[in-house]
């Protein structure tokens, strides 16, 4: 009997539940066909948790998240909760999980599947074979810096404050993740900040440079974040690993995602200290405008599950099986609405799930 794996599923809001339903079918398939023994827990996060418990993550769900091997999260947020205070907003549920589990390293791979080369908004030759890894710092910077808030001034004006702050140890640990990652890839790290205007950016640049001394085989270069955004759409294949802070990582990973054809394709992993819980989630949001219509692309969530298999459960064969099945289905011409191309077959969320399962059947040896 194989080792028992524990997983907490948090579908969240908008398209979260429908994409997660497809990931669940894959988990069941892995149990039935590969003997992987998962204990799956499920709870709410985000607006769904706010509606159920009055806060975006229940104490029970947080406690469970700390016990399990991994969390698989769908998406959070939606206009329904726009008026809610920041500390109770759907997004706060996600930020609490990242912070409480100390998930400081966010891996966001942007890989362009051959079959989707023409779905990108860039010319095919610019994205064909694209394979970038964005390493985003996830528990520091302006997302969490103090002071923060909106205050009333005596002159009747209001003032909004957020603080961008990084310490050496925060920069060092994320830099190590990036250099280690580059060692397993093409051996290049681009570090991105705004050292030309921000002290925190200058510190970032200096400390990343120090960490690089431990990695003589890795080539490091520095790129201002605005220039990096520009280079990502000009010549994206120049990049191997990009390491950057929380806010720039949020922006640059959306840009990188779009190069691959659709945000609906991109998985991510949020990792903490070795051996601790990790969280996996699609890079895209909750897409409330298409929720419940069977239009959502479940691939980013399914590929996030594949990342969990690789990084948490040490099941890289099964991760490859899922990735191979996704590739096969795309090559077979099936597309959800977000990646639809002329001459291809448009399918719903659940038909995409069915097809990936069938491809897994055929690839399973
Ligand atoms: C992401 C999202 C989140 C972020 C939101 C939903 C809080 O955009 O994971 O990229 O800003 O980190
Ligand atoms: Mg984002």
mmCIF file of C-alpha atoms and ligand atoms in Angstrom:
data_model
loop_
_atom_site.group_PDB
_atom_site.id
_atom_site.type_symbol
_atom_site.label_atom_id
_atom_site.label_comp_id
_atom_site.label_asym_id
_atom_site.label_seq_id
_atom_site.Cartn_x
_atom_site.Cartn_y
_atom_site.Cartn_z
ATOM 1 C CA UNK A 1 0.000 0.000 0.000
ATOM 2 C CA UNK A 2 1.393 3.351 -0.996
ATOM 3 C CA UNK A 3 2.102 6.189 1.409
ATOM 4 C CA UNK A 4 -0.882 8.298 2.340
ATOM 5 C CA UNK A 5 -0.899 11.808 0.894
ATOM 6 C CA UNK A 6 -2.978 14.549 2.485
ATOM 7 C CA UNK A 7 -4.440 17.404 0.488
ATOM 8 C CA UNK A 8 -6.712 20.319 1.355
ATOM 9 C CA UNK A 9 -8.847 21.543 -1.528
ATOM 10 C CA UNK A 10 -10.096 25.134 -1.401
ATOM 11 C CA UNK A 11 -12.164 25.796 -4.556
ATOM 12 C CA UNK A 12 -12.965 29.403 -3.634
ATOM 13 C CA UNK A 13 -15.045 31.739 -5.784
ATOM 14 C CA UNK A 14 -16.204 32.325 -9.350
ATOM 15 C CA UNK A 15 -14.903 29.605 -11.653
ATOM 16 C CA UNK A 16 -12.982 28.049 -8.712
ATOM 17 C CA UNK A 17 -15.497 25.264 -7.979
ATOM 18 C CA UNK A 18 -15.886 24.162 -11.623
ATOM 19 C CA UNK A 19 -12.172 24.016 -12.393
ATOM 20 C CA UNK A 20 -11.494 22.260 -9.102
ATOM 21 C CA UNK A 21 -14.132 19.625 -9.913
ATOM 22 C CA UNK A 22 -11.944 18.605 -12.877
ATOM 23 C CA UNK A 23 -8.795 18.450 -10.744
ATOM 24 C CA UNK A 24 -10.689 16.224 -8.311
ATOM 25 C CA UNK A 25 -11.479 13.779 -11.080
ATOM 26 C CA UNK A 26 -7.763 13.554 -11.830
ATOM 27 C CA UNK A 27 -7.038 12.856 -8.157
ATOM 28 C CA UNK A 28 -9.634 10.049 -8.203
ATOM 29 C CA UNK A 29 -8.086 8.707 -11.396
ATOM 30 C CA UNK A 30 -4.626 8.660 -9.774
ATOM 31 C CA UNK A 31 -6.083 6.661 -6.885
ATOM 32 C CA UNK A 32 -7.770 4.138 -9.144
ATOM 33 C CA UNK A 33 -5.038 3.794 -11.762
ATOM 34 C CA UNK A 34 -1.736 4.599 -10.066
ATOM 35 C CA UNK A 35 -2.429 3.528 -6.488
ATOM 36 C CA UNK A 36 -1.891 7.032 -5.123
ATOM 37 C CA UNK A 37 -3.622 7.238 -1.838
ATOM 38 C CA UNK A 38 -4.981 10.730 -1.155
ATOM 39 C CA UNK A 39 -6.885 11.885 1.905
ATOM 40 C CA UNK A 40 -8.709 14.898 0.552
ATOM 41 C CA UNK A 41 -10.203 17.571 2.796
ATOM 42 C CA UNK A 42 -12.279 20.415 1.423
ATOM 43 C CA UNK A 43 -13.302 23.809 2.778
ATOM 44 C CA UNK A 44 -14.133 27.339 1.667
ATOM 45 C CA UNK A 45 -11.780 30.223 1.012
ATOM 46 C CA UNK A 46 -12.331 33.809 -0.120
ATOM 47 C CA UNK A 47 -15.818 35.153 -0.671
ATOM 48 C CA UNK A 48 -17.325 31.694 -0.231
ATOM 49 C CA UNK A 49 -15.746 31.510 3.240
ATOM 50 C CA UNK A 50 -16.863 35.069 3.997
ATOM 51 C CA UNK A 51 -20.440 34.105 3.150
ATOM 52 C CA UNK A 52 -20.241 30.901 5.205
ATOM 53 C CA UNK A 53 -18.209 32.077 8.228
ATOM 54 C CA UNK A 54 -17.966 35.889 8.048
ATOM 55 C CA UNK A 55 -14.233 35.729 7.263
ATOM 56 C CA UNK A 56 -12.235 34.740 4.182
ATOM 57 C CA UNK A 57 -10.634 31.697 5.839
ATOM 58 C CA UNK A 58 -12.017 29.828 8.825
ATOM 59 C CA UNK A 59 -9.742 28.943 11.753
ATOM 60 C CA UNK A 60 -10.501 25.302 11.010
ATOM 61 C CA UNK A 61 -9.381 25.615 7.399
ATOM 62 C CA UNK A 62 -6.170 27.377 8.440
ATOM 63 C CA UNK A 63 -5.423 24.704 11.045
ATOM 64 C CA UNK A 64 -6.027 22.011 8.443
ATOM 65 C CA UNK A 65 -3.801 23.824 5.934
ATOM 66 C CA UNK A 66 -0.991 23.647 8.481
ATOM 67 C CA UNK A 67 -1.441 19.895 8.913
ATOM 68 C CA UNK A 68 -1.748 18.643 5.355
ATOM 69 C CA UNK A 69 1.061 18.049 2.865
ATOM 70 C CA UNK A 70 -0.379 20.515 0.359
ATOM 71 C CA UNK A 71 -3.221 22.890 -0.418
ATOM 72 C CA UNK A 72 -4.784 23.106 -3.873
ATOM 73 C CA UNK A 73 -6.635 26.384 -4.287
ATOM 74 C CA UNK A 74 -8.981 27.470 -7.093
ATOM 75 C CA UNK A 75 -9.450 31.235 -7.157
ATOM 76 C CA UNK A 76 -10.792 33.989 -4.919
ATOM 77 C CA UNK A 77 -12.667 37.246 -5.320
ATOM 78 C CA UNK A 78 -15.552 38.824 -7.160
ATOM 79 C CA UNK A 79 -17.608 42.022 -7.335
ATOM 80 C CA UNK A 80 -20.018 40.671 -4.729
ATOM 81 C CA UNK A 81 -17.439 41.403 -1.994
ATOM 82 C CA UNK A 82 -16.137 44.735 -3.317
ATOM 83 C CA UNK A 83 -17.484 46.660 -0.339
ATOM 84 C CA UNK A 84 -15.928 44.370 2.281
ATOM 85 C CA UNK A 85 -13.004 45.647 4.427
ATOM 86 C CA UNK A 86 -9.530 44.627 3.251
ATOM 87 C CA UNK A 87 -8.917 42.272 6.151
ATOM 88 C CA UNK A 88 -12.086 40.327 5.332
ATOM 89 C CA UNK A 89 -11.923 40.501 1.545
ATOM 90 C CA UNK A 90 -11.670 37.250 -0.428
ATOM 91 C CA UNK A 91 -8.059 38.094 -1.347
ATOM 92 C CA UNK A 92 -7.167 38.274 2.354
ATOM 93 C CA UNK A 93 -7.896 34.535 2.628
ATOM 94 C CA UNK A 94 -5.154 33.864 0.114
ATOM 95 C CA UNK A 95 -2.722 36.274 1.749
ATOM 96 C CA UNK A 96 -3.344 34.724 5.190
ATOM 97 C CA UNK A 97 -2.539 31.282 3.809
ATOM 98 C CA UNK A 98 0.652 32.500 2.138
ATOM 99 C CA UNK A 99 1.794 34.343 5.259
ATOM 100 C CA UNK A 100 0.760 31.798 7.897
ATOM 101 C CA UNK A 101 2.291 28.896 5.992
ATOM 102 C CA UNK A 102 5.389 31.010 5.240
ATOM 103 C CA UNK A 103 5.101 30.280 1.531
ATOM 104 C CA UNK A 104 7.764 32.738 0.476
ATOM 105 C CA UNK A 105 8.721 31.195 -2.856
ATOM 106 C CA UNK A 106 6.208 31.362 -5.660
ATOM 107 C CA UNK A 107 7.149 29.427 -8.775
ATOM 108 C CA UNK A 108 5.245 30.531 -11.853
ATOM 109 C CA UNK A 109 6.363 28.669 -14.969
ATOM 110 C CA UNK A 110 5.366 30.159 -18.321
ATOM 111 C CA UNK A 111 5.619 27.399 -20.877
ATOM 112 C CA UNK A 112 4.212 27.681 -24.366
ATOM 113 C CA UNK A 113 2.755 24.382 -25.562
ATOM 114 C CA UNK A 114 3.557 23.800 -29.250
ATOM 115 C CA UNK A 115 -0.127 23.409 -30.030
ATOM 116 C CA UNK A 116 -0.851 26.875 -28.637
ATOM 117 C CA UNK A 117 1.893 28.818 -30.370
ATOM 118 C CA UNK A 118 -0.730 30.516 -32.545
ATOM 119 C CA UNK A 119 -2.984 31.361 -29.579
ATOM 120 C CA UNK A 120 -0.430 33.812 -28.215
ATOM 121 C CA UNK A 121 -0.866 37.493 -28.976
ATOM 122 C CA UNK A 122 2.819 37.514 -29.993
ATOM 123 C CA UNK A 123 4.236 36.206 -33.252
ATOM 124 C CA UNK A 124 4.719 32.423 -33.205
ATOM 125 C CA UNK A 125 8.503 32.630 -33.607
ATOM 126 C CA UNK A 126 8.740 34.748 -30.456
ATOM 127 C CA UNK A 127 6.944 32.236 -28.227
ATOM 128 C CA UNK A 128 7.568 28.841 -29.814
ATOM 129 C CA UNK A 129 9.547 26.782 -27.287
ATOM 130 C CA UNK A 130 9.142 29.430 -24.571
ATOM 131 C CA UNK A 131 10.038 28.160 -21.095
ATOM 132 C CA UNK A 132 10.420 30.809 -18.383
ATOM 133 C CA UNK A 133 10.287 30.336 -14.626
ATOM 134 C CA UNK A 134 9.232 33.359 -12.615
ATOM 135 C CA UNK A 135 10.290 33.116 -8.979
ATOM 136 C CA UNK A 136 8.153 35.618 -7.117
ATOM 137 C CA UNK A 137 8.759 36.558 -3.481
ATOM 138 C CA UNK A 138 5.391 35.959 -1.856
ATOM 139 C CA UNK A 139 5.329 36.880 1.820
ATOM 140 C CA UNK A 140 6.989 40.286 1.919
ATOM 141 C CA UNK A 141 7.143 43.611 0.133
ATOM 142 C CA UNK A 142 4.315 46.052 -0.297
ATOM 143 C CA UNK A 143 1.655 43.357 0.125
ATOM 144 C CA UNK A 144 2.478 43.048 3.810
ATOM 145 C CA UNK A 145 4.606 46.094 4.719
ATOM 146 C CA UNK A 146 3.599 48.363 7.612
ATOM 147 C CA UNK A 147 2.368 51.044 7.969
ATOM 148 C CA UNK A 148 -0.595 50.608 5.689
ATOM 149 C CA UNK A 149 -4.065 52.046 5.578
ATOM 150 C CA UNK A 150 -6.223 54.960 4.525
ATOM 151 C CA UNK A 151 -6.203 57.939 6.851
ATOM 152 C CA UNK A 152 -8.145 61.187 7.058
ATOM 153 C CA UNK A 153 -5.984 64.299 7.096
ATOM 154 C CA UNK A 154 -6.865 67.480 8.947
ATOM 155 C CA UNK A 155 -7.302 69.368 5.688
ATOM 156 C CA UNK A 156 -10.059 66.954 4.736
ATOM 157 C CA UNK A 157 -7.932 64.988 2.275
ATOM 158 C CA UNK A 158 -7.524 61.254 2.546
ATOM 159 C CA UNK A 159 -4.148 59.527 2.342
ATOM 160 C CA UNK A 160 -3.552 55.917 1.276
ATOM 161 C CA UNK A 161 -0.355 54.274 2.513
ATOM 162 C CA UNK A 162 1.403 51.011 1.724
ATOM 163 C CA UNK A 163 5.003 50.229 2.519
ATOM 164 C CA UNK A 164 7.513 48.416 0.356
ATOM 165 C CA UNK A 165 9.957 46.713 2.688
ATOM 166 C CA UNK A 166 12.501 43.883 2.351
ATOM 167 C CA UNK A 167 15.154 42.536 4.688
ATOM 168 C CA UNK A 168 18.382 40.806 3.665
ATOM 169 C CA UNK A 169 17.203 37.400 4.871
ATOM 170 C CA UNK A 170 13.995 37.667 2.850
ATOM 171 C CA UNK A 171 16.001 38.540 -0.263
ATOM 172 C CA UNK A 172 18.603 35.842 0.347
ATOM 173 C CA UNK A 173 16.151 32.984 0.715
ATOM 174 C CA UNK A 174 14.249 33.814 -2.462
ATOM 175 C CA UNK A 175 17.508 34.373 -4.355
ATOM 176 C CA UNK A 176 18.709 30.906 -3.314
ATOM 177 C CA UNK A 177 15.496 29.375 -4.671
ATOM 178 C CA UNK A 178 16.045 31.169 -7.988
ATOM 179 C CA UNK A 179 19.709 30.152 -8.328
ATOM 180 C CA UNK A 180 18.943 26.534 -7.387
ATOM 181 C CA UNK A 181 16.148 26.518 -9.952
ATOM 182 C CA UNK A 182 18.416 27.969 -12.654
ATOM 183 C CA UNK A 183 20.950 25.212 -11.886
ATOM 184 C CA UNK A 184 18.337 22.663 -12.988
ATOM 185 C CA UNK A 185 17.463 24.705 -16.065
ATOM 186 C CA UNK A 186 19.443 26.880 -18.489
ATOM 187 C CA UNK A 187 21.627 28.415 -15.771
ATOM 188 C CA UNK A 188 20.534 32.048 -16.073
ATOM 189 C CA UNK A 189 18.874 34.326 -13.519
ATOM 190 C CA UNK A 190 17.483 37.779 -14.238
ATOM 191 C CA UNK A 191 16.767 39.736 -11.069
ATOM 192 C CA UNK A 192 14.196 42.474 -11.449
ATOM 193 C CA UNK A 193 13.485 45.527 -9.251
ATOM 194 C CA UNK A 194 13.429 49.332 -9.432
ATOM 195 C CA UNK A 195 16.861 50.082 -7.986
ATOM 196 C CA UNK A 196 16.855 53.376 -9.888
ATOM 197 C CA UNK A 197 14.112 54.844 -7.688
ATOM 198 C CA UNK A 198 13.613 52.586 -4.654
ATOM 199 C CA UNK A 199 16.000 51.850 -1.786
ATOM 200 C CA UNK A 200 14.340 48.476 -1.294
ATOM 201 C CA UNK A 201 15.157 47.784 -4.946
ATOM 202 C CA UNK A 202 18.791 48.772 -4.481
ATOM 203 C CA UNK A 203 19.047 46.499 -1.447
ATOM 204 C CA UNK A 204 17.444 43.713 -3.502
ATOM 205 C CA UNK A 205 20.028 44.170 -6.268
ATOM 206 C CA UNK A 206 22.992 44.245 -3.863
ATOM 207 C CA UNK A 207 21.879 41.219 -1.864
ATOM 208 C CA UNK A 208 21.020 39.101 -4.905
ATOM 209 C CA UNK A 209 24.501 39.909 -6.231
ATOM 210 C CA UNK A 210 26.027 38.644 -2.965
ATOM 211 C CA UNK A 211 24.048 35.391 -3.094
ATOM 212 C CA UNK A 212 25.203 34.894 -6.692
ATOM 213 C CA UNK A 213 28.780 34.469 -5.444
ATOM 214 C CA UNK A 214 27.750 31.032 -4.166
ATOM 215 C CA UNK A 215 26.678 30.037 -7.670
ATOM 216 C CA UNK A 216 29.668 30.531 -9.995
ATOM 217 C CA UNK A 217 28.010 28.508 -12.763
ATOM 218 C CA UNK A 218 24.885 30.639 -12.912
ATOM 219 C CA UNK A 219 24.824 33.832 -14.996
ATOM 220 C CA UNK A 220 23.118 36.712 -13.197
ATOM 221 C CA UNK A 221 21.867 39.903 -14.731
ATOM 222 C CA UNK A 222 19.752 42.717 -13.328
ATOM 223 C CA UNK A 223 16.871 44.352 -15.130
ATOM 224 C CA UNK A 224 14.635 47.195 -14.002
ATOM 225 C CA UNK A 225 11.080 45.926 -13.651
ATOM 226 C CA UNK A 226 9.586 48.225 -16.291
ATOM 227 C CA UNK A 227 12.261 47.192 -18.757
ATOM 228 C CA UNK A 228 11.682 43.548 -17.849
ATOM 229 C CA UNK A 229 7.982 43.907 -18.697
ATOM 230 C CA UNK A 230 8.981 45.416 -22.028
ATOM 231 C CA UNK A 231 11.563 42.702 -22.772
ATOM 232 C CA UNK A 232 9.012 40.006 -21.901
ATOM 233 C CA UNK A 233 6.816 41.111 -24.790
ATOM 234 C CA UNK A 234 9.736 42.034 -27.089
ATOM 235 C CA UNK A 235 11.926 38.935 -26.846
ATOM 236 C CA UNK A 236 10.654 36.600 -24.128
ATOM 237 C CA UNK A 237 12.980 33.717 -24.969
ATOM 238 C CA UNK A 238 15.981 35.642 -23.618
ATOM 239 C CA UNK A 239 14.807 34.704 -20.088
ATOM 240 C CA UNK A 240 15.386 31.544 -18.094
ATOM 241 C CA UNK A 241 14.618 32.309 -14.422
ATOM 242 C CA UNK A 242 13.300 35.719 -13.349
ATOM 243 C CA UNK A 243 13.490 36.468 -9.624
ATOM 244 C CA UNK A 244 11.526 39.420 -8.366
ATOM 245 C CA UNK A 245 9.537 40.846 -5.487
ATOM 246 C CA UNK A 246 5.922 40.294 -4.574
ATOM 247 C CA UNK A 247 4.336 43.162 -6.512
ATOM 248 C CA UNK A 248 6.525 43.062 -9.637
ATOM 249 C CA UNK A 249 6.162 39.283 -9.623
ATOM 250 C CA UNK A 250 2.397 39.646 -9.655
ATOM 251 C CA UNK A 251 2.582 41.905 -12.720
ATOM 252 C CA UNK A 252 5.339 40.132 -14.629
ATOM 253 C CA UNK A 253 3.732 36.729 -14.174
ATOM 254 C CA UNK A 254 0.494 37.951 -15.742
ATOM 255 C CA UNK A 255 2.490 39.258 -18.701
ATOM 256 C CA UNK A 256 4.428 36.004 -19.008
ATOM 257 C CA UNK A 257 1.216 34.017 -18.726
ATOM 258 C CA UNK A 258 -0.341 35.764 -21.659
ATOM 259 C CA UNK A 259 2.655 34.930 -23.867
ATOM 260 C CA UNK A 260 1.651 31.295 -23.585
ATOM 261 C CA UNK A 261 -1.781 31.901 -25.081
ATOM 262 C CA UNK A 262 -3.962 32.332 -22.043
ATOM 263 C CA UNK A 263 -3.901 32.967 -18.322
ATOM 264 C CA UNK A 264 -6.045 29.846 -18.173
ATOM 265 C CA UNK A 265 -2.972 27.704 -18.844
ATOM 266 C CA UNK A 266 -0.637 28.736 -16.045
ATOM 267 C CA UNK A 267 -0.102 26.811 -12.809
ATOM 268 C CA UNK A 268 1.879 27.940 -9.786
ATOM 269 C CA UNK A 269 3.473 26.558 -6.668
ATOM 270 C CA UNK A 270 3.990 28.449 -3.418
ATOM 271 C CA UNK A 271 6.692 26.769 -1.401
ATOM 272 C CA UNK A 272 7.965 27.425 2.101
ATOM 273 C CA UNK A 273 10.622 25.900 4.231
ATOM 274 C CA UNK A 274 11.633 22.380 3.245
ATOM 275 C CA UNK A 275 9.228 19.711 4.387
ATOM 276 C CA UNK A 276 6.463 22.172 5.197
ATOM 277 C CA UNK A 277 3.095 22.505 3.541
ATOM 278 C CA UNK A 278 2.981 23.994 0.063
ATOM 279 C CA UNK A 279 0.153 25.581 -1.847
ATOM 280 C CA UNK A 280 -0.668 25.151 -5.521
ATOM 281 C CA UNK A 281 -2.997 27.369 -7.500
ATOM 282 C CA UNK A 282 -3.674 28.577 -11.020
ATOM 283 C CA UNK A 283 -2.242 32.025 -11.767
ATOM 284 C CA UNK A 284 -5.587 33.239 -13.146
ATOM 285 C CA UNK A 285 -8.342 34.747 -11.048
ATOM 286 C CA UNK A 286 -11.937 33.817 -10.307
ATOM 287 C CA UNK A 287 -13.351 35.207 -13.614
ATOM 288 C CA UNK A 288 -16.807 35.969 -12.140
ATOM 289 C CA UNK A 289 -18.067 37.038 -15.575
ATOM 290 C CA UNK A 290 -17.904 33.475 -16.919
ATOM 291 C CA UNK A 291 -18.507 31.546 -13.677
ATOM 292 C CA UNK A 292 -20.973 28.681 -13.760
ATOM 293 C CA UNK A 293 -21.221 28.551 -17.556
ATOM 294 C CA UNK A 294 -18.834 25.706 -18.266
ATOM 295 C CA UNK A 295 -16.524 28.086 -20.161
ATOM 296 C CA UNK A 296 -13.544 28.081 -17.808
ATOM 297 C CA UNK A 297 -10.286 26.401 -18.702
ATOM 298 C CA UNK A 298 -9.406 23.787 -16.054
ATOM 299 C CA UNK A 299 -5.859 23.264 -17.381
ATOM 300 C CA UNK A 300 -4.051 25.726 -15.061
ATOM 301 C CA UNK A 301 -5.586 23.973 -12.049
ATOM 302 C CA UNK A 302 -4.828 20.527 -13.417
ATOM 303 C CA UNK A 303 -1.231 21.576 -14.104
ATOM 304 C CA UNK A 304 -1.070 22.994 -10.568
ATOM 305 C CA UNK A 305 -1.974 19.530 -9.322
ATOM 306 C CA UNK A 306 0.883 18.197 -11.480
ATOM 307 C CA UNK A 307 3.230 20.667 -9.755
ATOM 308 C CA UNK A 308 2.000 19.370 -6.383
ATOM 309 C CA UNK A 309 2.784 15.827 -7.475
ATOM 310 C CA UNK A 310 6.287 16.893 -8.497
ATOM 311 C CA UNK A 311 7.261 19.207 -5.621
ATOM 312 C CA UNK A 312 5.290 17.890 -2.638
ATOM 313 C CA UNK A 313 4.439 14.254 -3.244
ATOM 314 C CA UNK A 314 7.592 13.204 -5.075
ATOM 315 C CA UNK A 315 5.506 11.646 -7.858
ATOM 316 C CA UNK A 316 7.176 13.076 -10.940
ATOM 317 C CA UNK A 317 6.052 10.197 -13.156
ATOM 318 C CA UNK A 318 2.423 11.096 -12.446
ATOM 319 C CA UNK A 319 3.180 14.807 -12.925
ATOM 320 C CA UNK A 320 4.606 14.003 -16.348
ATOM 321 C CA UNK A 321 1.602 11.848 -17.147
ATOM 322 C CA UNK A 322 -0.742 14.774 -16.500
ATOM 323 C CA UNK A 323 1.422 17.201 -18.469
ATOM 324 C CA UNK A 324 1.663 14.719 -21.334
ATOM 325 C CA UNK A 325 -2.110 14.263 -21.331
ATOM 326 C CA UNK A 326 -2.685 18.030 -21.490
ATOM 327 C CA UNK A 327 -0.275 18.279 -24.391
ATOM 328 C CA UNK A 328 -1.993 15.401 -26.195
ATOM 329 C CA UNK A 329 -5.437 16.938 -25.809
ATOM 330 C CA UNK A 330 -4.218 20.291 -27.106
ATOM 331 C CA UNK A 331 -2.508 18.597 -30.035
ATOM 332 C CA UNK A 332 -5.791 16.807 -30.707
ATOM 333 C CA UNK A 333 -7.371 20.216 -31.308
ATOM 334 C CA UNK A 334 -9.612 20.620 -28.265
ATOM 335 C CA UNK A 335 -9.856 24.140 -26.874
ATOM 336 C CA UNK A 336 -11.771 25.908 -24.130
ATOM 337 C CA UNK A 337 -13.084 29.347 -25.075
ATOM 338 C CA UNK A 338 -10.032 31.267 -23.799
ATOM 339 C CA UNK A 339 -7.631 29.413 -26.125
ATOM 340 C CA UNK A 340 -10.040 28.889 -29.021
ATOM 341 C CA UNK A 341 -8.430 29.119 -32.475
ATOM 342 C CA UNK A 342 -9.891 28.831 -35.978
ATOM 343 C CA UNK A 343 -10.445 25.235 -37.037
ATOM 344 C CA UNK A 344 -10.269 23.832 -33.510
ATOM 345 C CA UNK A 345 -13.046 22.252 -31.468
ATOM 346 C CA UNK A 346 -14.469 24.394 -28.685
ATOM 347 C CA UNK A 347 -15.251 22.367 -25.573
ATOM 348 C CA UNK A 348 -16.642 23.015 -22.114
ATOM 349 C CA UNK A 349 -14.781 22.809 -18.820
ATOM 350 C CA UNK A 350 -15.996 19.286 -18.124
ATOM 351 C CA UNK A 351 -15.368 17.977 -21.639
ATOM 352 C CA UNK A 352 -11.801 19.281 -21.356
ATOM 353 C CA UNK A 353 -11.574 17.345 -18.063
ATOM 354 C CA UNK A 354 -12.995 14.180 -19.708
ATOM 355 C CA UNK A 355 -10.519 14.451 -22.556
ATOM 356 C CA UNK A 356 -7.528 14.852 -20.264
ATOM 357 C CA UNK A 357 -8.645 11.774 -18.312
ATOM 358 C CA UNK A 358 -8.971 9.782 -21.532
ATOM 359 C CA UNK A 359 -5.512 10.916 -22.599
ATOM 360 C CA UNK A 360 -4.180 9.798 -19.206
ATOM 361 C CA UNK A 361 -5.780 6.387 -19.789
ATOM 362 C CA UNK A 362 -4.012 6.078 -23.097
ATOM 363 C CA UNK A 363 -0.623 7.284 -21.824
ATOM 364 C CA UNK A 364 -0.713 5.186 -18.657
ATOM 365 C CA UNK A 365 1.657 2.258 -19.013
HETATM 366 C C1 LIG B 1 -2.077 36.311 -7.846
HETATM 367 C C2 LIG B 1 -3.280 37.166 -7.569
HETATM 368 C C3 LIG B 1 -3.276 37.554 -6.094
HETATM 369 C C4 LIG B 1 -2.057 38.403 -5.849
HETATM 370 C C5 LIG B 1 -4.567 38.245 -5.623
HETATM 371 C C6 LIG B 1 -5.801 37.448 -5.914
HETATM 372 C C7 LIG B 1 -4.486 38.596 -4.152
HETATM 373 O O1 LIG B 1 -3.302 38.261 -8.427
HETATM 374 O O2 LIG B 1 -1.894 35.302 -7.146
HETATM 375 O O3 LIG B 1 -1.336 36.637 -8.774
HETATM 376 O O4 LIG B 1 -2.092 39.629 -6.044
HETATM 377 O O5 LIG B 1 -1.048 37.846 -5.426
HETATM 378 MG MG1 LIG B 2 -1.855 38.177 -9.992
#
